[in-house]
PDB file of C-alpha atoms in Angstrom:
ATOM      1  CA  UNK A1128       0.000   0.000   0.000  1.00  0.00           C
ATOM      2  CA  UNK A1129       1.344   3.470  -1.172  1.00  0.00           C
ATOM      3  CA  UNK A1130       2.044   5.543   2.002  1.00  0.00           C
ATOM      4  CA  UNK A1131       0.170   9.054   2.265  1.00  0.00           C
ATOM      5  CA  UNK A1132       2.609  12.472   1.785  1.00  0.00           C
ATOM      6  CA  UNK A1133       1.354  15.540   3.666  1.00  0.00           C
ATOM      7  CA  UNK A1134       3.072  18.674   2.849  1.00  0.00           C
ATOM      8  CA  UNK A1135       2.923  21.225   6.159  1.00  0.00           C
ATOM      9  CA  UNK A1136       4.205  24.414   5.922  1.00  0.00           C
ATOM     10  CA  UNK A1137       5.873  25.733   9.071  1.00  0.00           C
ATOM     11  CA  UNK A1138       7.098  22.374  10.042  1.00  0.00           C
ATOM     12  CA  UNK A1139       9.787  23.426  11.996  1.00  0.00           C
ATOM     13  CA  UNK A1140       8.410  24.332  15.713  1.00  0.00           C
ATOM     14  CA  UNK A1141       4.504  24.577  17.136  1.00  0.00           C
ATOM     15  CA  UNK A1142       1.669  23.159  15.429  1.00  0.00           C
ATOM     16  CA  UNK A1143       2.647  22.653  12.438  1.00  0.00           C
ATOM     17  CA  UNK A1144       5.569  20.383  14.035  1.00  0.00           C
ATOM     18  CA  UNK A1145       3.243  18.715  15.903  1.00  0.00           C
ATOM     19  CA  UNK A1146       0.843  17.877  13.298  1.00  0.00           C
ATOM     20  CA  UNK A1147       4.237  16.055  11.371  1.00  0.00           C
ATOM     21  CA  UNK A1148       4.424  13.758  14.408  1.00  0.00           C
ATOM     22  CA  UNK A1149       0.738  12.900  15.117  1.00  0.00           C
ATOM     23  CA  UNK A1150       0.727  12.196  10.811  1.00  0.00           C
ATOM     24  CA  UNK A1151       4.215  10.045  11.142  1.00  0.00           C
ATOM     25  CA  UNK A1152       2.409   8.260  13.640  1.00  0.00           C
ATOM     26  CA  UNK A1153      -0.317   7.027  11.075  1.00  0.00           C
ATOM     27  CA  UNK A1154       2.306   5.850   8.225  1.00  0.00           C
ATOM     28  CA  UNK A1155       1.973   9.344   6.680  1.00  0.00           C
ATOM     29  CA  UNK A1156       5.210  10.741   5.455  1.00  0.00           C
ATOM     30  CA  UNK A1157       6.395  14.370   5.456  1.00  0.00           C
ATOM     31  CA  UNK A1158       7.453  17.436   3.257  1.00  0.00           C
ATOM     32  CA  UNK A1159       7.347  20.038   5.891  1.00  0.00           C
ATOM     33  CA  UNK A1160       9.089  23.833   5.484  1.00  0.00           C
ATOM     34  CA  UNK A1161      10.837  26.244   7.512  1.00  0.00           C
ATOM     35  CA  UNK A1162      11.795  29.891   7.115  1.00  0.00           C
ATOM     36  CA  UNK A1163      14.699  30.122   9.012  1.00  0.00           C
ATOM     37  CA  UNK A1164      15.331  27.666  11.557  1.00  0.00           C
ATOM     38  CA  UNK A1165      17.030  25.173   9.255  1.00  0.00           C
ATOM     39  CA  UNK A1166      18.395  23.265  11.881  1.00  0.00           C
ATOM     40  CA  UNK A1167      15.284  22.404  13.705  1.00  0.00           C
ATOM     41  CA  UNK A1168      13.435  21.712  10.650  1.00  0.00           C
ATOM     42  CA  UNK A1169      16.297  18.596  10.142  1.00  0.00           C
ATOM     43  CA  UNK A1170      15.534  17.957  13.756  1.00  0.00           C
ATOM     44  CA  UNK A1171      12.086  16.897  13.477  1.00  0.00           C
ATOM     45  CA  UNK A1172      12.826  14.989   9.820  1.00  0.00           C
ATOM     46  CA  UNK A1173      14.958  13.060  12.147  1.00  0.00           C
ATOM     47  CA  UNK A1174      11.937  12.277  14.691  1.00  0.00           C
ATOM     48  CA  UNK A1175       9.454  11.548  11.732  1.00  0.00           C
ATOM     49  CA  UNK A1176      12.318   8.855  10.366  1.00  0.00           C
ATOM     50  CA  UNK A1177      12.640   7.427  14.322  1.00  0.00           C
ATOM     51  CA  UNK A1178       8.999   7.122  14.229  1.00  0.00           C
ATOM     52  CA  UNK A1179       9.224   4.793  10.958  1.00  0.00           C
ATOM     53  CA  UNK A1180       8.910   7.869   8.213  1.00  0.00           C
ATOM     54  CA  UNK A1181      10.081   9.877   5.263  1.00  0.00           C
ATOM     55  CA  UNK A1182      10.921  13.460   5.749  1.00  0.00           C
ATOM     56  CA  UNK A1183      12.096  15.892   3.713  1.00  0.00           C
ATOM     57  CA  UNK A1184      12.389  19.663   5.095  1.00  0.00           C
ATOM     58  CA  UNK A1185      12.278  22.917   2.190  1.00  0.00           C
ATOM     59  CA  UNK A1186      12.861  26.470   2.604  1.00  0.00           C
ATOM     60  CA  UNK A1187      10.050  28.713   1.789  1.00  0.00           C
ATOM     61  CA  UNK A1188       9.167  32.035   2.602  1.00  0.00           C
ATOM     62  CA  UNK A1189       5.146  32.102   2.473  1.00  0.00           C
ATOM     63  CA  UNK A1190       5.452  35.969   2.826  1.00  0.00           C
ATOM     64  CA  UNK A1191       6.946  35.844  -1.272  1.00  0.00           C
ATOM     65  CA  UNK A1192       4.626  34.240  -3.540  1.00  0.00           C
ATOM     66  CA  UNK A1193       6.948  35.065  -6.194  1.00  0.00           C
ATOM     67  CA  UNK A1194       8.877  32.287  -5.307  1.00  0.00           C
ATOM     68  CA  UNK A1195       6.095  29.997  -5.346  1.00  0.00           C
ATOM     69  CA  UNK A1196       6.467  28.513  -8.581  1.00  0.00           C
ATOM     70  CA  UNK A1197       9.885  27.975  -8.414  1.00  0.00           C
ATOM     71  CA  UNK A1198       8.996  26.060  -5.075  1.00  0.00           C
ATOM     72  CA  UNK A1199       6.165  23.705  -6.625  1.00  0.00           C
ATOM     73  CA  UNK A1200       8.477  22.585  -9.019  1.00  0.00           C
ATOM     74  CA  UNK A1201      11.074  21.477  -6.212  1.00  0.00           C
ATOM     75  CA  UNK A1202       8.244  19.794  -4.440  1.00  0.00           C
ATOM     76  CA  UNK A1203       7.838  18.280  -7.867  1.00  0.00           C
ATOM     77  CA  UNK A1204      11.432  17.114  -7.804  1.00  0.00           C
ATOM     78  CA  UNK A1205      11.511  15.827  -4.414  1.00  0.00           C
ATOM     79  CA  UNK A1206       8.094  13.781  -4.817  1.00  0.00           C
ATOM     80  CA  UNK A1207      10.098  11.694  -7.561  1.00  0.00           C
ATOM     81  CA  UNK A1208      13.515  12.202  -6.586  1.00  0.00           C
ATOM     82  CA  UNK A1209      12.939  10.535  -2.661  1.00  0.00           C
ATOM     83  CA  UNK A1210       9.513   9.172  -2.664  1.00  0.00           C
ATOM     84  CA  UNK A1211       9.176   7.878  -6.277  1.00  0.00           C
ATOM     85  CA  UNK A1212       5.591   9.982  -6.483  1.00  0.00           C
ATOM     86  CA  UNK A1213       4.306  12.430  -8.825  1.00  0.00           C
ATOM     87  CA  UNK A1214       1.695  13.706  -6.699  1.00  0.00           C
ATOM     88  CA  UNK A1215       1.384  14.444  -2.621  1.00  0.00           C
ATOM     89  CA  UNK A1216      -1.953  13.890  -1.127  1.00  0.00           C
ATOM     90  CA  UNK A1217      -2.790  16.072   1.830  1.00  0.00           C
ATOM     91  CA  UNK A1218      -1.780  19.871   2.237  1.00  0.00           C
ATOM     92  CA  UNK A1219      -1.682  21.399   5.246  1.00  0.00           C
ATOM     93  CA  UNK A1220      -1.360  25.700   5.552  1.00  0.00           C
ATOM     94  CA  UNK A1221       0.023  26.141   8.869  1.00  0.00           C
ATOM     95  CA  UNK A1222       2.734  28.891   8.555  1.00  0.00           C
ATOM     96  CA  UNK A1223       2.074  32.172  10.179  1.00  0.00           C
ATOM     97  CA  UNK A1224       2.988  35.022  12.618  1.00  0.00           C
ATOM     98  CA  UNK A1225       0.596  37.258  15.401  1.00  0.00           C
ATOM     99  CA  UNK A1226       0.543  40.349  15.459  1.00  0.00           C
ATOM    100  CA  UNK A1227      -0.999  42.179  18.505  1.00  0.00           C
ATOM    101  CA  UNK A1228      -2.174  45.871  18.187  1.00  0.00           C
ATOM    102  CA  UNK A1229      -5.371  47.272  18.491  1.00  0.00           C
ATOM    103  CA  UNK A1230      -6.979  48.378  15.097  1.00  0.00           C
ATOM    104  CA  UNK A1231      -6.654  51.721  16.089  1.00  0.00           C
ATOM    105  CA  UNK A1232      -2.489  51.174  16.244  1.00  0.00           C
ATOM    106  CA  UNK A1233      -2.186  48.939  13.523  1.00  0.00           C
ATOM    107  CA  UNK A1234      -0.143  50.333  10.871  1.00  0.00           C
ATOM    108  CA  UNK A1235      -0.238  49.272   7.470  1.00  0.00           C
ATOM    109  CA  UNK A1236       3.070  47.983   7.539  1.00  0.00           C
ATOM    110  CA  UNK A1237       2.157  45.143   9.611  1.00  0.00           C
ATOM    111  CA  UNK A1238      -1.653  44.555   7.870  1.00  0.00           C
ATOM    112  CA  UNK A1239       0.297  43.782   4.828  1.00  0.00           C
ATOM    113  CA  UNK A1240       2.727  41.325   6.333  1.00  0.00           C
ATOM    114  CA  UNK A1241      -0.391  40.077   8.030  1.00  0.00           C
ATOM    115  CA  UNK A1242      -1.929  39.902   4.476  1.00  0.00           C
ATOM    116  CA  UNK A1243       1.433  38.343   3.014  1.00  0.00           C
ATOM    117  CA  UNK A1244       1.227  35.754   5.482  1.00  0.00           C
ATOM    118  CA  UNK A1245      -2.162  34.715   6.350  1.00  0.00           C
ATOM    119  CA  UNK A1246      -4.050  35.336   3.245  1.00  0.00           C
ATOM    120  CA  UNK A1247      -2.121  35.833   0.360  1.00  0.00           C
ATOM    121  CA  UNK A1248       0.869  33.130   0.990  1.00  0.00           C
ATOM    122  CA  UNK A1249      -2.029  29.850   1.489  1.00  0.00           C
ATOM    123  CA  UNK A1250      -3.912  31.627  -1.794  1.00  0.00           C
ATOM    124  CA  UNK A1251      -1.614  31.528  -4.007  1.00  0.00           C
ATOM    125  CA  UNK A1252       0.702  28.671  -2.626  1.00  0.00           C
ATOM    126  CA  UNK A1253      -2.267  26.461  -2.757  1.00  0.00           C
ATOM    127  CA  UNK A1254      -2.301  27.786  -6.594  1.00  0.00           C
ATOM    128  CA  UNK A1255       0.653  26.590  -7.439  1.00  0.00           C
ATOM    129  CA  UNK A1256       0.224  23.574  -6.030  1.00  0.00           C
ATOM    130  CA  UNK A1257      -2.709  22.407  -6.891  1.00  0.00           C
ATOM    131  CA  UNK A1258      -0.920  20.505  -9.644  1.00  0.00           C
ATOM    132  CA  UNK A1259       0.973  18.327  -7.810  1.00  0.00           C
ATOM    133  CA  UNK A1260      -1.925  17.706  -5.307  1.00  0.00           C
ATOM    134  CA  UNK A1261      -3.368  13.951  -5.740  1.00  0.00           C
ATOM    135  CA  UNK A1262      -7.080  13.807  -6.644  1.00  0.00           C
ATOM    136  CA  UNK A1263      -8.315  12.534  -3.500  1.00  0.00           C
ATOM    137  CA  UNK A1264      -6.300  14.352  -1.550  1.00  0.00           C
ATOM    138  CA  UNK A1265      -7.318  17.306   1.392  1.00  0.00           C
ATOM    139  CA  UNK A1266      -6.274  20.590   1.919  1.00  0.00           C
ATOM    140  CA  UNK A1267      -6.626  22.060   5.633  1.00  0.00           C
ATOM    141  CA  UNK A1268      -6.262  25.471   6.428  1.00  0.00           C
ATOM    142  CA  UNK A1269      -5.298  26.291   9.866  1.00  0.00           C
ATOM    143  CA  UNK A1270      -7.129  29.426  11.367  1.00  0.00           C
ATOM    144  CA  UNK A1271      -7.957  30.749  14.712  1.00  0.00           C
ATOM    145  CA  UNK A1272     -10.967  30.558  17.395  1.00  0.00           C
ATOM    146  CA  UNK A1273     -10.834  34.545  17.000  1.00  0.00           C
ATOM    147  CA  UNK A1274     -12.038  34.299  13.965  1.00  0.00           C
ATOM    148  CA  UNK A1275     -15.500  33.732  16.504  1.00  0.00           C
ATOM    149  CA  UNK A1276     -14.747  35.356  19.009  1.00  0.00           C
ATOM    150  CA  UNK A1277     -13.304  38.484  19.384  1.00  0.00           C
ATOM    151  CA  UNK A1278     -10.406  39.804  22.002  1.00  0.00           C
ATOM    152  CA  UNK A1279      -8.936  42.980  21.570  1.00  0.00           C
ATOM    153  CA  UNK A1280      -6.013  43.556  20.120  1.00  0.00           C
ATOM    154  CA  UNK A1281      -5.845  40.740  17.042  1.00  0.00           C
ATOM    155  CA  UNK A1282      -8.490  42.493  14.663  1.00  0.00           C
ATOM    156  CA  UNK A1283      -6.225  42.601  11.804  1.00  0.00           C
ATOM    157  CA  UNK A1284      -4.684  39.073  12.308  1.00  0.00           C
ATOM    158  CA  UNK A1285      -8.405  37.837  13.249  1.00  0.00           C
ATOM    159  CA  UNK A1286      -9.656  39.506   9.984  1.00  0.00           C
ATOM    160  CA  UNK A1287      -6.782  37.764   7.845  1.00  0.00           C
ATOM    161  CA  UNK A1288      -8.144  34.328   9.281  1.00  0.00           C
ATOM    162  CA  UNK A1289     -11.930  35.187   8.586  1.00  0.00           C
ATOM    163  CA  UNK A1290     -10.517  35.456   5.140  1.00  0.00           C
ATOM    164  CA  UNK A1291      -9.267  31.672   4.894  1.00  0.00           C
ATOM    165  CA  UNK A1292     -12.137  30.751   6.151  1.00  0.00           C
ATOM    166  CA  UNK A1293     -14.774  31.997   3.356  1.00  0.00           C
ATOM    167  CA  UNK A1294     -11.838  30.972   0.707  1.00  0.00           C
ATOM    168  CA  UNK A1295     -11.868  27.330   2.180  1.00  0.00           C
ATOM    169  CA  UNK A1296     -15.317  26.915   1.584  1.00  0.00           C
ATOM    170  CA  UNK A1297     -15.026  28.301  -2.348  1.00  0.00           C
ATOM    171  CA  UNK A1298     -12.411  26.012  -2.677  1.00  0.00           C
ATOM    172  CA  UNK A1299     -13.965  23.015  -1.360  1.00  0.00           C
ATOM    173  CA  UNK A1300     -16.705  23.830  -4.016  1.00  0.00           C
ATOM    174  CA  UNK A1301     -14.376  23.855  -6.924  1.00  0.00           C
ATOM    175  CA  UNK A1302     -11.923  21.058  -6.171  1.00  0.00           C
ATOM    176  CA  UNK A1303     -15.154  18.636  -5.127  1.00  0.00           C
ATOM    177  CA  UNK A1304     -14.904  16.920  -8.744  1.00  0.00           C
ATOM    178  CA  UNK A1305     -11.232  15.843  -8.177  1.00  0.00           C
ATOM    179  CA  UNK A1306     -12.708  13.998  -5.227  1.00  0.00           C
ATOM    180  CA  UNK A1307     -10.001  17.161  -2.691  1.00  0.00           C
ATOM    181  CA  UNK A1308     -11.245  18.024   0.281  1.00  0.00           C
ATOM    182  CA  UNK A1309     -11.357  21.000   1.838  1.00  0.00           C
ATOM    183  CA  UNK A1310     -11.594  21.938   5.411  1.00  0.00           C
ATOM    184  CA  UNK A1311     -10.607  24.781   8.142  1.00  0.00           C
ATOM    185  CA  UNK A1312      -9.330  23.974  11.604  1.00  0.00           C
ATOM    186  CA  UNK A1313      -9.344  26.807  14.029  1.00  0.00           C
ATOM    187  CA  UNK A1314      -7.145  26.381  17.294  1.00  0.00           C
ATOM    188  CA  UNK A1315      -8.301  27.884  20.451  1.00  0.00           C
ATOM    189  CA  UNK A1316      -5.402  29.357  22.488  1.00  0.00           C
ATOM    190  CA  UNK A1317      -2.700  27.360  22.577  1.00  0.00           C
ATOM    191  CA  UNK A1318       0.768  26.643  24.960  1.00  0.00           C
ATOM    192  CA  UNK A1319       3.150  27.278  22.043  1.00  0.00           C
ATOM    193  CA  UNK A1320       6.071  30.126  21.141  1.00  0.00           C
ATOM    194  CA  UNK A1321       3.475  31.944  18.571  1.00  0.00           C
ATOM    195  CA  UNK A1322       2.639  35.338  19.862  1.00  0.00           C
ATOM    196  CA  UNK A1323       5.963  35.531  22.202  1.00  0.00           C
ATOM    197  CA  UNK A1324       4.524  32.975  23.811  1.00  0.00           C
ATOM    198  CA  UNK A1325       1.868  34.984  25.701  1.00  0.00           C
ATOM    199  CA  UNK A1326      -0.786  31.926  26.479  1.00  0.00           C
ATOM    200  CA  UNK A1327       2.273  29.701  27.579  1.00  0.00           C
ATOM    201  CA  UNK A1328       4.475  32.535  29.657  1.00  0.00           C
ATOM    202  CA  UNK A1329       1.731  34.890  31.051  1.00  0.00           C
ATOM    203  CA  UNK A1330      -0.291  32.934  34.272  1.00  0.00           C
ATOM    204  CA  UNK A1331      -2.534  35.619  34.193  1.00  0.00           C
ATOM    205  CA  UNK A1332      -3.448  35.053  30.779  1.00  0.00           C
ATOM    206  CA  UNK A1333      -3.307  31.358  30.578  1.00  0.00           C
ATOM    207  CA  UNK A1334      -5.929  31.614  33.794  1.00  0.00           C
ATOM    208  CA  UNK A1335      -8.317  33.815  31.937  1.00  0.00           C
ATOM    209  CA  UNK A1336      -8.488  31.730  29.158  1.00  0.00           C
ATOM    210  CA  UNK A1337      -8.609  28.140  31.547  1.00  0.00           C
ATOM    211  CA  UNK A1338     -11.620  29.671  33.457  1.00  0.00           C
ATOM    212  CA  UNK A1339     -13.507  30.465  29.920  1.00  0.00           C
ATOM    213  CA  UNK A1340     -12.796  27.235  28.436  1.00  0.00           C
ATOM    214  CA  UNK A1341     -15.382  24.361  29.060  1.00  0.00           C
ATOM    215  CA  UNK A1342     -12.568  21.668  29.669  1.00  0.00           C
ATOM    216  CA  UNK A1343     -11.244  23.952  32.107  1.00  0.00           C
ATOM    217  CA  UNK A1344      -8.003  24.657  30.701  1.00  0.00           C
ATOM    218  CA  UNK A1345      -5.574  26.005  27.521  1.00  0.00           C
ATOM    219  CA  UNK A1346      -4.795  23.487  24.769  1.00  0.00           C
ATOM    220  CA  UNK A1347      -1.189  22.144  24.332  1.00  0.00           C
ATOM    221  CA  UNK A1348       0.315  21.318  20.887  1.00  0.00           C
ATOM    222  CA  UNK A1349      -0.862  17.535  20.842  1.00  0.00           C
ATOM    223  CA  UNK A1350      -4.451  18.783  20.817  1.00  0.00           C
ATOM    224  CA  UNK A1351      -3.886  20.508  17.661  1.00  0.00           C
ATOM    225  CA  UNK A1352      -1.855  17.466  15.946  1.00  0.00           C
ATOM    226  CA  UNK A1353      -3.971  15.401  17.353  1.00  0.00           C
ATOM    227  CA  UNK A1354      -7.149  17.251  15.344  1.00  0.00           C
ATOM    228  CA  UNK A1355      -4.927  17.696  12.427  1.00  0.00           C
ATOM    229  CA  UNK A1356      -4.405  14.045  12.284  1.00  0.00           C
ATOM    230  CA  UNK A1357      -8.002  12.959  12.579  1.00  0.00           C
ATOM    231  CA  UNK A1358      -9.254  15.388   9.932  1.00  0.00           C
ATOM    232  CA  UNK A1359      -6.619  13.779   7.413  1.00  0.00           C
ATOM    233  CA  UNK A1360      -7.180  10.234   8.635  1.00  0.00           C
ATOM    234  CA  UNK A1361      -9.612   7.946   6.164  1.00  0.00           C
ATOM    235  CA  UNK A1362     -12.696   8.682   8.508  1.00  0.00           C
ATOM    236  CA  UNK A1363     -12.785  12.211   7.343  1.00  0.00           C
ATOM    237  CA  UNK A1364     -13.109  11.848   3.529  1.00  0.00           C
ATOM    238  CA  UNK A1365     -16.834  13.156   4.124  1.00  0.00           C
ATOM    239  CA  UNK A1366     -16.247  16.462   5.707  1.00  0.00           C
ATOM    240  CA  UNK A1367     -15.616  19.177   3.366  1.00  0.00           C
ATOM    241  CA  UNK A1368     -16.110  23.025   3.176  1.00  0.00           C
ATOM    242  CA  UNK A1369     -16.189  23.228   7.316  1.00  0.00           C
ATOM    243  CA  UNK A1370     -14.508  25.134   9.831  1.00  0.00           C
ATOM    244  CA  UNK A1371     -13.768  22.885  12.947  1.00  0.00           C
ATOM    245  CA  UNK A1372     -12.732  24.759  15.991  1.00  0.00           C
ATOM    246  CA  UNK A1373     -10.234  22.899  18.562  1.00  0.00           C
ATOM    247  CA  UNK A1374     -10.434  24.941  21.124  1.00  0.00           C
ATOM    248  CA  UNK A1375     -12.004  23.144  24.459  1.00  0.00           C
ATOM    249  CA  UNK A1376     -15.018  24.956  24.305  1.00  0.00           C
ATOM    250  CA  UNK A1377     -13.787  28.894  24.397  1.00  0.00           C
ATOM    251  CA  UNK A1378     -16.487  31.346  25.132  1.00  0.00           C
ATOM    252  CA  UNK A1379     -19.032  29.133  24.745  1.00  0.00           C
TER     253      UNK A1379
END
C-alpha cells in the first residue's frame, strides 16, 4: 500500500511540528518547510524517520509568492527524486505570525505582512500547487478561534483568518470533482512560542483563558496534531467546506 505524503508548511516548531508527528504516527510521510530555523526543521525529519517515516524539510518564505512557482516545481522534484511519487496527497497551511495591536495602532506595515502571510501566501501557494496535489487528496487550512470570538487587540490578524475561512469553503466547491477536500481547523489558544509565547508565559493570561474554556483549561500542541491528524485520517473523507474549531469549548 502506497504511504500518504502531507506537505505542512511551518514544520519546523509549534503546530505545524506537531501535526508532522501525530501524521508520522499514522504511516503518513512528510514534506514540511521552515523559514529560518534550518536546523530544527532537520531535527524533526529526524523524529518523523525514528517514528518509521520519510521526511524531507524545504525552505520557503510564504510571505513571497513570487517564489512559489519555483517552489512547486522542487516539491515536484523531491516527490520523484525521494519518494518515487508524482503527486502528494494532503496539504496542510500552517505557517504564520501574530501580530498584537489594536486596530486603532495597527499600521499598514504590519496589515500587509499580516496579508502576506495569512491570506495571500495559502492563496496563491495552494495555486501553485494544486498541480501536484493527488485527486483525492485534502487541503486544511489552519485558522484561529478569534475568527468567533473576538479579544482585543488581534483584529487585523483575526480579519486575515476570517478570510481563509470563506476561501476554504469556495475552494472546497471547486476542487469537489477531483474527489479534494477541503476543510478549516481553528485552534483555540494554545501553549506554544506563537505570539511571544503569551498563552504559555503569562499565568494571568493562561488563567483567563482556563476559566472560559469548558474543559477547564488552555490546549497544548498535541491537541492541535492530534485534530490535524483525525481530519486527514480515512474517517474524514466526508467532511468538506467546514470550519472545525479545537479549542475546548472557548467562550461558549
Amino acid at each position: 500500500m502506497t504511504r500518504k505524503i502531507a506537505l505542512i508548511t511551518g514544520a519546523s516548531r509549534g503546530l505545524g511540528k506537531n501535526a508532522a508527528l501525530h501524521l508520522a504516527t499514522q504511516g503518513v510521510d512528510i514534506i514540511g518547510t521552515y523559514h529560518s530555523q534550518a536546523d530544527e526543521a532537520q531535527a524533526v525529519a529526524r523524529e518523523v524517520e525514528r517514528l518509521g517515516g520519510r521526511a524531507r524539510m524545504l525552505r520557503l518564505d510564504v510571505s513571497d509568492s513570487s517564489g512559489f512557482g519555483a517552489f512547486a516545481a522542487q516539491v515536484g522534484e523531491t516527490l520523484q527524486r525521494d519518494f518515487g511519487r508524482e503527486t502528494f496527497d494532503f496539504l496542510v497551511n500552517n505557517a504564520g505570525i501574530g501580530i498584537h495591536a489594536s486596530c486603532a495602532e495597527t499600521t499598514e506595515e504590519q496589515f500587509d505582512t499580516l496579508v502576506n502571510i495569512q491570506l495571500k501566501g495559502p492563496f496563491f501557494l495552494t495555486q501553485k500547487l494544486l498541480p501536484v496535489l493527488a485527486d483525492g487528496g485534502r487541503i486544511l487550512n489552519v485558522s484561529t478561534g478569534l475568527a468567533r470570538f473576538s479579544l482585543p487587540g488581534y483584529g487585523a490578524y483575526a480579519a486575515m483568518k476570517g478570510g481563509i475561512e470563506v476561501w476554504t469553503r469556495y475552494l472546497a466547491k471547486e476542487l469537489g470533482p477531483r474527489g479534494i477536500t477541503v476543510n478549516v481547523l481553528a485552534p483555540g489558544a494554545i501553549e506554544t512560542d506563537f505570539g511571544g509565547g503569551v498563552v504559555r508565559d503569562n499565568s494571568q493570561v493562561n488563567g483567563f483563558i482556563a476559566s472560559n474554556t469548558a474543559l477547564g483549561r488552555v490546549g497544548l500542541p498535541d491537541d492541535i496534531g492530534g485534530a490535524i491528524a483525525m481530519l486527514l485520517s480515512d474517517g474524514g473523507r466526508w467532511i468538506t467546506g467546514q470550519r472545525i474549531e479545537a479549542s475546548g469549548g472557548m467562550f461558549l
